[in-house]
Coordinates of C-alpha atoms in Angstrom, one line a residue:
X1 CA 103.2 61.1 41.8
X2 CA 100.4 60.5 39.2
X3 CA 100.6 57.6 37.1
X4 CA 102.1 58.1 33.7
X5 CA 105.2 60.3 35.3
X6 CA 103.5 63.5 36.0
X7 CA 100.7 65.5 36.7
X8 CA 100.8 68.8 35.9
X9 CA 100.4 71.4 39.2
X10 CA 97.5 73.4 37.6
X11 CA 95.3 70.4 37.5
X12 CA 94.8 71.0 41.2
X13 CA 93.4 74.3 40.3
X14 CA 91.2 72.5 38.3
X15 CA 89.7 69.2 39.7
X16 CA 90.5 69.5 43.7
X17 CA 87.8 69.8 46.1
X18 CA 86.1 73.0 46.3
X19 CA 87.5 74.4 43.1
X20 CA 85.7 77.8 42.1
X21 CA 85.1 77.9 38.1
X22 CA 85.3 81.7 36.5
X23 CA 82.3 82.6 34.8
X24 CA 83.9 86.3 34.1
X25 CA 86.9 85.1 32.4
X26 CA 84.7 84.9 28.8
X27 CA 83.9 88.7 29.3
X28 CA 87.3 90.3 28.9
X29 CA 88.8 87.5 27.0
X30 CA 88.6 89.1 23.7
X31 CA 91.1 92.0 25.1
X32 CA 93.2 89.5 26.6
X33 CA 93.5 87.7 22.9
X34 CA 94.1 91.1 21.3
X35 CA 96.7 91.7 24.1
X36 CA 98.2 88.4 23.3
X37 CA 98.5 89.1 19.6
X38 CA 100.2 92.3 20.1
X39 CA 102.7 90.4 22.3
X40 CA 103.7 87.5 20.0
X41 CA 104.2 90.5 17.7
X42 CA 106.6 92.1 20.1
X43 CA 108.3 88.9 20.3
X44 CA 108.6 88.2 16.8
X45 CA 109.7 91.6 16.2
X46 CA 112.7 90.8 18.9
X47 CA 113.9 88.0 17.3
X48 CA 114.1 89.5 13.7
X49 CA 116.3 92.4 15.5
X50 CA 118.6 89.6 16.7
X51 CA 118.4 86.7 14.4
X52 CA 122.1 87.0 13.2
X53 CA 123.1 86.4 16.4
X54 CA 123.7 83.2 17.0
X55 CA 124.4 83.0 21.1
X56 CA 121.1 85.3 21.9
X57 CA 119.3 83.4 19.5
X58 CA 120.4 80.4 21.6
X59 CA 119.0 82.1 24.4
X60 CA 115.8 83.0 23.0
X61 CA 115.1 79.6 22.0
X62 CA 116.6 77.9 25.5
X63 CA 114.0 79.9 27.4
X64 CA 110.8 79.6 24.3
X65 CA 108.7 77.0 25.6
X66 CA 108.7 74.0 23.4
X67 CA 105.9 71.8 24.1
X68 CA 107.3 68.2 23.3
X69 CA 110.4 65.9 22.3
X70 CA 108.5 63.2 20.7
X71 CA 110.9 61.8 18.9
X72 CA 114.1 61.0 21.6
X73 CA 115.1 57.5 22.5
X74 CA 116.0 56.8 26.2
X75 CA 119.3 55.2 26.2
X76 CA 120.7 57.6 23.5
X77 CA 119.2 61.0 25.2
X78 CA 121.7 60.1 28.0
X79 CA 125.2 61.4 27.6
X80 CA 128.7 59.3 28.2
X81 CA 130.0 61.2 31.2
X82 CA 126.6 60.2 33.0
X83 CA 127.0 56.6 31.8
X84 CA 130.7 56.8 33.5
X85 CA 129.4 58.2 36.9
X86 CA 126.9 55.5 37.2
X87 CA 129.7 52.9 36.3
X88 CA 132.0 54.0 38.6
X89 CA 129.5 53.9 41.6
X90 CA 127.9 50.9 40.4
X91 CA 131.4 48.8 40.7
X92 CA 132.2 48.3 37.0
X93 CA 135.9 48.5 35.7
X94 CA 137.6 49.1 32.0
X95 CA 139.0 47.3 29.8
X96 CA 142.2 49.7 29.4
X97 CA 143.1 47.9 26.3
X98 CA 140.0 47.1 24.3
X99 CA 138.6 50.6 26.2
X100 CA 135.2 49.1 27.1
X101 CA 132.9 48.3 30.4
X102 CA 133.6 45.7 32.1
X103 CA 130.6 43.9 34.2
X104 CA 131.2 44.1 38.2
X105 CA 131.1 40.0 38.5
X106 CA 133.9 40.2 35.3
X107 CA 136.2 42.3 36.7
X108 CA 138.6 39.9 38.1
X109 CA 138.4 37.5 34.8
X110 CA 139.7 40.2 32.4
X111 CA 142.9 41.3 31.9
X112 CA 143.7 45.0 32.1
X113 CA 141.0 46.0 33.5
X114 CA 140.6 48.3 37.0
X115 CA 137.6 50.1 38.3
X116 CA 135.6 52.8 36.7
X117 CA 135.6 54.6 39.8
X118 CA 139.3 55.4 38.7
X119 CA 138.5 56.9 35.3
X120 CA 138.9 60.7 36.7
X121 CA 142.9 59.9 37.4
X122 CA 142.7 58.4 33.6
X123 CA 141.3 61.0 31.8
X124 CA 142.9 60.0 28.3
X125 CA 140.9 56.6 28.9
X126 CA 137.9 58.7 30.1
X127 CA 138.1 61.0 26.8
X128 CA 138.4 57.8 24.8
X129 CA 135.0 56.2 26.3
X130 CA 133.5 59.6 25.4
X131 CA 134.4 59.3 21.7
X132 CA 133.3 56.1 21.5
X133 CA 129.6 56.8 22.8
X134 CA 129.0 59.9 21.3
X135 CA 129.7 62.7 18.2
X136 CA 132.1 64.6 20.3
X137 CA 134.8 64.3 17.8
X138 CA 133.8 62.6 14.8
X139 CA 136.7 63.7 12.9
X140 CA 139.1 61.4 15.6
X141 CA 137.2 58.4 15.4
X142 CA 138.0 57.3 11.9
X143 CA 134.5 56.7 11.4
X144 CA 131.3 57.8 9.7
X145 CA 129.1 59.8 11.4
X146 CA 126.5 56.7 10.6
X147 CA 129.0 54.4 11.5
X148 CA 130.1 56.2 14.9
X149 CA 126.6 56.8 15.7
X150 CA 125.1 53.6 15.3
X151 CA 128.0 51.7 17.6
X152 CA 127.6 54.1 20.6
X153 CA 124.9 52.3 21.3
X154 CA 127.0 49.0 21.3
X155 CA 129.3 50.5 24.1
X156 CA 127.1 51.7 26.6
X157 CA 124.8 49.1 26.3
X158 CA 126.1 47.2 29.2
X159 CA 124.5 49.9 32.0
X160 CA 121.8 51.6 29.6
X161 CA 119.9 47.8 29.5
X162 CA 121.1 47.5 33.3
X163 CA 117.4 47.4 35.4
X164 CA 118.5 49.4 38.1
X165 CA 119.5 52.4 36.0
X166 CA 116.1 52.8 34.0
X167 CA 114.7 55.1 36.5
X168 CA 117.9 57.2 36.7
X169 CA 118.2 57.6 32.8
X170 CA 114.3 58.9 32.6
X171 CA 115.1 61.4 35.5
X172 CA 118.4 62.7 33.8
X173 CA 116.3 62.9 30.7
X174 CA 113.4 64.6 32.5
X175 CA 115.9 67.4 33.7
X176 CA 117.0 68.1 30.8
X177 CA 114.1 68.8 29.1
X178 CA 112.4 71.1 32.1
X179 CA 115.9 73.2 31.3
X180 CA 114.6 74.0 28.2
X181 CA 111.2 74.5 29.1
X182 CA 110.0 70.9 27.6
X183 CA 107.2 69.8 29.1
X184 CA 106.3 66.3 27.2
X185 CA 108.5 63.5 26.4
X186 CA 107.4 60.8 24.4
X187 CA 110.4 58.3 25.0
X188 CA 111.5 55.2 23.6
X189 CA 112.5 52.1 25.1
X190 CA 112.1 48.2 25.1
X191 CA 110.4 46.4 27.9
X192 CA 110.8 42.6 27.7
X193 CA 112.6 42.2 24.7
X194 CA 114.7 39.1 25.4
X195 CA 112.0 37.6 26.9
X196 CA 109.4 38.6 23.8
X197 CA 111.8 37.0 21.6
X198 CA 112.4 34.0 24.0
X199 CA 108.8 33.0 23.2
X200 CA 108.9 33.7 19.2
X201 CA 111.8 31.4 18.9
X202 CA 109.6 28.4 20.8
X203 CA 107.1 28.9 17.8
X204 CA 108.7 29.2 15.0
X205 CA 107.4 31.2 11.9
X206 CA 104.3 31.3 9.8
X207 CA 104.8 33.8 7.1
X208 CA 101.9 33.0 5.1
X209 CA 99.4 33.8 8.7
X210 CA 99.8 36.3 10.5
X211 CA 96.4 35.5 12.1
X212 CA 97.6 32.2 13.6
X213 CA 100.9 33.6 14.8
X214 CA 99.6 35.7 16.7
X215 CA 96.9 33.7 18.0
X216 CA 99.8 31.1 19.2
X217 CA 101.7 34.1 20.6
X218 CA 99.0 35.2 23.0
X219 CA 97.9 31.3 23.7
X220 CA 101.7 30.5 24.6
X221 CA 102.2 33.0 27.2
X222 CA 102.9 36.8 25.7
X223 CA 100.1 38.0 27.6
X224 CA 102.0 37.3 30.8
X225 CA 105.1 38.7 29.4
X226 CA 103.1 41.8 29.0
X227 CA 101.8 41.4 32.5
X228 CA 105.8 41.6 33.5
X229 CA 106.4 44.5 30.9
X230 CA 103.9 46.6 33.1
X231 CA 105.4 45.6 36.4
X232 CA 108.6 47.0 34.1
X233 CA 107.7 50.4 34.0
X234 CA 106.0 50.6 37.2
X235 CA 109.9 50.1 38.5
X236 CA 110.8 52.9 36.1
X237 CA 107.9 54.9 37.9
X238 CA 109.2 54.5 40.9
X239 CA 113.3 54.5 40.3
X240 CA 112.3 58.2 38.5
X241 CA 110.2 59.3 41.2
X242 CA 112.5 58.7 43.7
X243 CA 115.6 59.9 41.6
X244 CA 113.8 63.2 41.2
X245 CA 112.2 63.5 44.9
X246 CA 109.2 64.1 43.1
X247 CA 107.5 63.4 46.5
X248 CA 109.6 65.2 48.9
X249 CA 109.5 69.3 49.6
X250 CA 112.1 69.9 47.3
X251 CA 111.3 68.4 43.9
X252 CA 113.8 67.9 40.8
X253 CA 112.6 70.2 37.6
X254 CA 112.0 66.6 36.1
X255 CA 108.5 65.9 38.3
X256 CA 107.3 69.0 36.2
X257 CA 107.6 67.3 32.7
X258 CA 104.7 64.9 31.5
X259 CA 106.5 61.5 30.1
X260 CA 104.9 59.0 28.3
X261 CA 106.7 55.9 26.5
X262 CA 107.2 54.5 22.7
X263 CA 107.5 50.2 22.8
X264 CA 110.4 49.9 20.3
X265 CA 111.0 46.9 18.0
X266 CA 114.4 46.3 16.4
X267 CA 114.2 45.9 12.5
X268 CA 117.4 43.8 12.7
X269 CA 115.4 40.5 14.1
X270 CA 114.5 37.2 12.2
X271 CA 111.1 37.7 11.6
X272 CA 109.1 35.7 13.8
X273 CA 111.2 37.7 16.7
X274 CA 110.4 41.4 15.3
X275 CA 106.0 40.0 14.5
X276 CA 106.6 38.6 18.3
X277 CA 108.0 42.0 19.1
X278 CA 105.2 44.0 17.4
X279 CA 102.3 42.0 19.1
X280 CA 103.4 42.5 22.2
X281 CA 104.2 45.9 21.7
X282 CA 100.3 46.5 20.8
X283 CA 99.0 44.5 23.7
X284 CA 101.1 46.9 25.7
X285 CA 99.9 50.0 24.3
X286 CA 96.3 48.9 25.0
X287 CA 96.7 47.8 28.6
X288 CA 99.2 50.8 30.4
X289 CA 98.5 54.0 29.4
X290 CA 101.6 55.2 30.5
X291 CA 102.9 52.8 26.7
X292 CA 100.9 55.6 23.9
X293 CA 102.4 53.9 21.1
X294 CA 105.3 52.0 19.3
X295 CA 108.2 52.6 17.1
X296 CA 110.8 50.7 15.1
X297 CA 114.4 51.5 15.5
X298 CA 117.6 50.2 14.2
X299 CA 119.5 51.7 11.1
X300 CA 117.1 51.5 8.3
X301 CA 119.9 51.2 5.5
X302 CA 120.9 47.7 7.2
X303 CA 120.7 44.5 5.1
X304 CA 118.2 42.8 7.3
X305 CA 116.4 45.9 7.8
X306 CA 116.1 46.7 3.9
X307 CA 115.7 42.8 3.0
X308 CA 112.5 42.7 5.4
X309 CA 111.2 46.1 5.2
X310 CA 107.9 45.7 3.0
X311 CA 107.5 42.4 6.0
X312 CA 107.8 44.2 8.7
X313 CA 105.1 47.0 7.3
X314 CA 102.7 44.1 6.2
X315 CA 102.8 43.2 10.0
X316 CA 102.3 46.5 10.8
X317 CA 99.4 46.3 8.2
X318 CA 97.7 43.7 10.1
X319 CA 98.5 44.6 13.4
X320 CA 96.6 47.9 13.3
X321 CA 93.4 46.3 11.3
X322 CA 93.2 44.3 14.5
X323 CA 93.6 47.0 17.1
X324 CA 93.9 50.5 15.1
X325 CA 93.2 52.3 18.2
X326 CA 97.1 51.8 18.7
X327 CA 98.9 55.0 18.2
X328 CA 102.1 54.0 15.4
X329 CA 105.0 56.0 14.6
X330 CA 107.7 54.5 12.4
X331 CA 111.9 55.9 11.4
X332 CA 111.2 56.1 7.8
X333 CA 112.9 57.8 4.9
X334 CA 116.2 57.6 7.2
X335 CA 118.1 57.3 4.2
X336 CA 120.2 59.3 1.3
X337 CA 121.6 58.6 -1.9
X338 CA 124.5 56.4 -2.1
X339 CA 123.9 54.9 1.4
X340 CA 121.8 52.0 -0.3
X341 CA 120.3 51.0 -3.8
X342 CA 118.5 53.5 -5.5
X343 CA 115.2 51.1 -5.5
X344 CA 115.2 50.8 -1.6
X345 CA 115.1 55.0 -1.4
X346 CA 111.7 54.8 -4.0
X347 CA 108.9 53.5 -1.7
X348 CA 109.9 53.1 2.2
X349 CA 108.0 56.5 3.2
X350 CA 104.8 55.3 1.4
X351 CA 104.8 52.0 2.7
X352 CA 105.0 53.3 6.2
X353 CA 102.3 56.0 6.0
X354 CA 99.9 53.6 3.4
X355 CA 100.6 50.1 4.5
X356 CA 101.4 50.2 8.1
X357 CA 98.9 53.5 8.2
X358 CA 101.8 55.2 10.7
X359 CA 100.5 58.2 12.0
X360 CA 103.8 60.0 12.1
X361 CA 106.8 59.0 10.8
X362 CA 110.7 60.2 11.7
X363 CA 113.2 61.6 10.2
X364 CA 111.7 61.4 6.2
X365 CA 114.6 62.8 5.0
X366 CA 114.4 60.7 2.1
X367 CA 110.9 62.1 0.9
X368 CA 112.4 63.2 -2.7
X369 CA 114.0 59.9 -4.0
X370 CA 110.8 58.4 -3.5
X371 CA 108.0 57.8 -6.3
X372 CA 105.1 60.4 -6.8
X373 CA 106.9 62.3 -3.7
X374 CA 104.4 65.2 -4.4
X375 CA 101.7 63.3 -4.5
X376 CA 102.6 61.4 -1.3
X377 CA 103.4 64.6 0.5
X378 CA 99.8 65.3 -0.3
X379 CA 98.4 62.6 0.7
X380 CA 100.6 62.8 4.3
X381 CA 98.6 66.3 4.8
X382 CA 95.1 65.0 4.2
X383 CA 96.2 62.1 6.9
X384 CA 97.5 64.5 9.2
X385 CA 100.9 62.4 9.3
X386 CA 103.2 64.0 11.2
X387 CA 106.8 64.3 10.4
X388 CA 109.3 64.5 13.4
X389 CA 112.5 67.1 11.8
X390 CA 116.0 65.7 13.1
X391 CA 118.0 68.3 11.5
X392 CA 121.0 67.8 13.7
X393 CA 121.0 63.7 13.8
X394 CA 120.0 63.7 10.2
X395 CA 123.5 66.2 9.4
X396 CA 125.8 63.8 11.5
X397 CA 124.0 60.5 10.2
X398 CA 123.5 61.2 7.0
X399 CA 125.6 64.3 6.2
X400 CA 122.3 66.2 4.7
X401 CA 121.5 69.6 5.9
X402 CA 120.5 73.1 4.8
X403 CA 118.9 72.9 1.4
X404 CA 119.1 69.9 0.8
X405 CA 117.7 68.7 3.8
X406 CA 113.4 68.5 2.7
X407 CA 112.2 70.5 6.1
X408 CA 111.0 73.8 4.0
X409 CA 109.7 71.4 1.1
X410 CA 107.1 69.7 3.9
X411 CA 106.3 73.2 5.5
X412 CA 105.6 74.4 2.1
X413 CA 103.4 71.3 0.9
X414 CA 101.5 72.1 4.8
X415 CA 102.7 68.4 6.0
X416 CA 102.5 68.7 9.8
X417 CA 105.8 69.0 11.2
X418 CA 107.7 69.4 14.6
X419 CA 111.3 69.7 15.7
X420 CA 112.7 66.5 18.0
X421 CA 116.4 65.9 19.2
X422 CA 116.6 62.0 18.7
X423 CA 119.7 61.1 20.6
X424 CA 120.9 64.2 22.6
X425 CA 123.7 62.5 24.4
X426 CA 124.8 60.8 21.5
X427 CA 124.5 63.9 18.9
X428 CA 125.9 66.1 22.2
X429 CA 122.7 68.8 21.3
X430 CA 119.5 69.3 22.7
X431 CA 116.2 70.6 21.5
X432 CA 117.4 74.0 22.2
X433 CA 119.8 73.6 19.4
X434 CA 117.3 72.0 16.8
X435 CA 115.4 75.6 17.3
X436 CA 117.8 77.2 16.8
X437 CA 118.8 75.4 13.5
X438 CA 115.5 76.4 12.6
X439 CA 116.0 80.0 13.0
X440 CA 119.4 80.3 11.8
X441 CA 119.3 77.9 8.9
X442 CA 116.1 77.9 7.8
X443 CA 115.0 81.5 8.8
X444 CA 112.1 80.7 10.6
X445 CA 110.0 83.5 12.8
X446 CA 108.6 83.3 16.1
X447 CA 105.1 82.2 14.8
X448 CA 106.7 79.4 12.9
X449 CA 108.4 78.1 16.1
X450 CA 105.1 77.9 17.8
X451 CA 103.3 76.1 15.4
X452 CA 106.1 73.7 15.4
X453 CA 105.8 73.7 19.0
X454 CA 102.2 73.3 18.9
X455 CA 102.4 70.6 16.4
X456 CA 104.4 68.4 19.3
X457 CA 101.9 68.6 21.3
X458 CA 98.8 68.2 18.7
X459 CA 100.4 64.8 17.3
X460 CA 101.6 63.5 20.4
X461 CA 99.9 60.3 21.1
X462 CA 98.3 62.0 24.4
X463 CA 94.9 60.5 25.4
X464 CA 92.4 62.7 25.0
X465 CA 90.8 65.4 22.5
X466 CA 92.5 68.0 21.9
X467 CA 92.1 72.1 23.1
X468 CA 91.9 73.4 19.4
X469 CA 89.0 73.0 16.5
X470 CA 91.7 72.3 14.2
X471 CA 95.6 72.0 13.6
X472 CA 95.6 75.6 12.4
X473 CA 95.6 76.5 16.2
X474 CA 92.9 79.8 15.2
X475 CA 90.7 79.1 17.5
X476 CA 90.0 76.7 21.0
X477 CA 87.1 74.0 21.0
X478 CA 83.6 74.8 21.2
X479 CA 84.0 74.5 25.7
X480 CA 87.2 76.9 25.8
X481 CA 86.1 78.9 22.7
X482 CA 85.6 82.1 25.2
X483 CA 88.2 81.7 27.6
X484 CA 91.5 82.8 27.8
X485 CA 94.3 80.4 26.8
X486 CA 96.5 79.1 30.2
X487 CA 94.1 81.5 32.2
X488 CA 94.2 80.0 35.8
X489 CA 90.8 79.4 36.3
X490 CA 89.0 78.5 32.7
X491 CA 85.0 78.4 32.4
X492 CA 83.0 75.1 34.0
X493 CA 82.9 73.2 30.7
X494 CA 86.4 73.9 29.4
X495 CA 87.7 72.9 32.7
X496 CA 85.6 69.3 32.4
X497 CA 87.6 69.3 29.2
X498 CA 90.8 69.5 30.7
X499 CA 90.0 67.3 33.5
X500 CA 89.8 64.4 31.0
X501 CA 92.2 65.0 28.5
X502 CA 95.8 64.6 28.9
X503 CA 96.1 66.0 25.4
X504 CA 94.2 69.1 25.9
X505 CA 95.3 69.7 29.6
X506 CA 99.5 69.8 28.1
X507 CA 98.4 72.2 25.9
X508 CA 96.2 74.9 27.9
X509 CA 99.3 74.9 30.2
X510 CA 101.8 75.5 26.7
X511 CA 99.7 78.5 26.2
X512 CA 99.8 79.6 29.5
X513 CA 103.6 79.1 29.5
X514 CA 104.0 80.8 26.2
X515 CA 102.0 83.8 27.2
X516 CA 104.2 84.3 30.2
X517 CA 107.4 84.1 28.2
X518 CA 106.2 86.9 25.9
X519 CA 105.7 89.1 28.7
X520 CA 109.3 89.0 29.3
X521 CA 111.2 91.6 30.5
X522 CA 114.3 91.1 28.8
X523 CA 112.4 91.2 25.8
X524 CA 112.0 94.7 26.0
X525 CA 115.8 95.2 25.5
X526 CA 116.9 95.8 22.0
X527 CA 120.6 94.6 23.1
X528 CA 121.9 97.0 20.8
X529 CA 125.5 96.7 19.4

């Protein structure tokens, strides 16, 4: 199993020993391009035909390949009645009365409790933890969708922070998303939090430098904490690979999707902890290459969050002047009106993309309450900042959707965009479902979907260049420019390409993946009524 998760099987084709380069693919490739037009076409065609059809547009889209989730956090992608199955084997019990996990070693001190493994003879209990950890039924819970969201996290926190089941949570994840013909995840997690933190609170808190906080952080011993962070994921390497038999004759679907990792920092820390946070997070992201970036997480409308915002960017700020060859993307603009002041709506999108120079941002849903949003909008396509579309977290969070949700105001003002799922276990959705809210809400056709698509993978933080001259996916890079896109065996120079990018490598297999949906037979069926 290739470091970083997973290699893709084509790469074989292209870097093992004797490999035979095509020189004759550049000669018909210009028919093959034509054929390829006149295919999408086809598609597109199809999907007009059947658009008002919800369940085979579900189909359609299940089946589209999709490129990346790069937007999806770990814990939350998992769903409850996972969580339960790993409690019950794992010798946990349940509170019946306070309906909550119970540590194995607790057990015995807690009153009412008896073992997980007993939750399928309980079902109203089991239906309750459900609730509780997820959106299945919102309108039981006697809670926000904000408020029921946010504290799922609170009750399966006990076995989603639990080292042993890292390994099994990626590999569930992984699954999914080679169901729906995902082939990159970009997940986030946190690796050595506590201990991270630990350290901050034995140093105490220079506001005023930022220089010499960090200098004590790295003299003090975060350096080694990144040292264990590494040793961290190499675990969760090794807990997925084994989970998903990546290395045995009969593979999971997971060992086929690429997976790289966001290093989170809470917003919700006293400040020394979240700048600890944030420098160790960059000294990760520059030392594993399996780490292609950080986030921050944590409700954005909460008071510690809001009080420390403009903080927590200037860190940013200085952070990336000091190693700006670390890839940033920040939750920003996950607010609405009424769910805080009006002044804390006006300027938390800007300060992301112009102070802590993020070069995407998630969620944005807040684009239009703040100042000079046109302008900024603007200034987000010139940067190339990427905004990663939520529609399904962002309708259960923060009840906006359809119109007045700002996803057809950034396609229109050609911001760079792409669909993610966020929380799939939570939310109970997938990235399936965010296409087709794409199709069905917002009317999109098939070559919108595969811009989106191609978006994922153009503004993931993959290493390497990228297979396309520009964004507007017209045409490949100068090597590729006359072979055919996902063709098996690609020209000497574009295969040296591909060879050392990740970036460009994901994507020559998209369009090879793409090319053989389109040729489809069902899609020659008009499924007439």
């Amino acid at each position: 199993m290739a470091r970083g998760i997973h290699l893709p099987l084509f790469l074989g084709m292209l870097i093992g020993s004797g490999v035979a380069f095509s020189s004759a693919v550049a000669q018909d490739a210009e028919p093959l391009r034509t054929a390829s037009r006149r295919s999408e076409a086809q598609v597109s065609a199809w999907l007009e035909q059947h658009r008002d059809r919800p369940p085979i547009v579900r189909a359609f889209v299940q089946r589209m390949p999709k490129g990346g989730d790069i937007h999806t956090h770990l814990s939350g992608a998992v769903y409850a009645e996972r969580y339960l199955a790993w409690a019950a084997a794992d010798g946990y019990c349940v509170d019946a009365i306070a309906i909550k996990l119970v540590l194995p070693q607790d057990c015995s001190k807690t009153p009412n409790a008896f073992p997980a493994r007993e939750l399928f003879k309980r079902s109203s209990i089991y239906d309750a933890l459900i609730n509780r950890w997820s959106l299945r039924n919102p309108a039981f819970t006697g809670k926000s969708g904000h408020d029921q969201f946010f504290q799922a996290f609170d009750g399966f926190d006990v076995i989603s922070s639990s080292p042993t089941r890292k390994g099994d949570m990626v590999a569930d994840v992984a699954n999914r998303a080679a169901s729906q013909y995902v082939s990159y995840l970009e997940l986030l997690l946190t690796t050595q939090g506590s201990a991270t933190q630990q350290l901050a609170r034995s140093i105490g808190w220079n506001p005023t430098n930022f220089a010499e906080q960090r200098r004590q952080l790295l003299a003090k011993g975060l350096l080694a904490i990144v040292a264990e962070g590494k040793q961290e994921l190499d675990r969760i390497e090794r807990q997925t690979a084994s989970a998903l038999g990546c290395t045995t004759p009969k593979p999971q679907p997971g060992c086929r999707v690429t997976i790289r990792f966001l290093q989170q920092t809470t917003r919700l820390k006293a400040p020394n902890e979240v700048f600890a946070q944030f420098v160790y997070a960059f000294e990760l992201a520059k030392t594993d290459r399996r780490v292609v970036g950080i986030n921050l997480v944590a409700p954005e409308d909460h008071p510690v969050a809001l009080r420390d915002y403009t903080l927590q960017m200037e860190m940013l700020q200085f952070l990336h002047r000091q190693s700006p060859e670390v890839k940033v993307s920040l939750h920003a603009g996950e607010l609405t009106l009424g769910l805080v002041p009006l002044e804390d709506l006006r300027f938390h999108i800007r300060q992301a993309v112009e102070l802590a120079q993020a070069n995407r941002i998630g969620h944005g849903v807040a684009i239009f309450y703040e100042d000079n949003p046109f302008e900024l909008m603007e200034r987000m396509r010139q940067r190339g900042v990427l905004v990663e579309i939520c529609l399904s977290s962002n309708e259960t969070i923060l009840q906006v959707k359809g119109a007045d949700h700002p996803f057809l105001t950034y396609l229109a003002a050609g911001v760079p965009v792409t669909l993610a799922s966020d929380d799939e276990g939570i939310s109970r959705v997938d990235l399936s479902h965010e296409y087709q809210l794409a199709v069905l809400r917002y009317g999109l056709k098939y070559s919108d979907l595969k811009r989106l698509v191609r978006n994922s993978l153009e503004y993931s933080f993959l290493a390497g260049q990228s297979l396309w001259q520009s964004p507007q996916f017209a045409a490949m890079t100068t090597v590729c420019a006359n072979d055919r896109p996902g063709a098996a065996l690609p020209s000497k120079s574009c295969a040296a390409l591909l060879q050392g990018s990740d970036r460009a490598r994901s994507q020559w297999q998209l369009e090879a993946d793409f090319a053989t949906f389109e040729a489809l037979p069902w899609l020659d069926s008009g499924f007439s009524r």
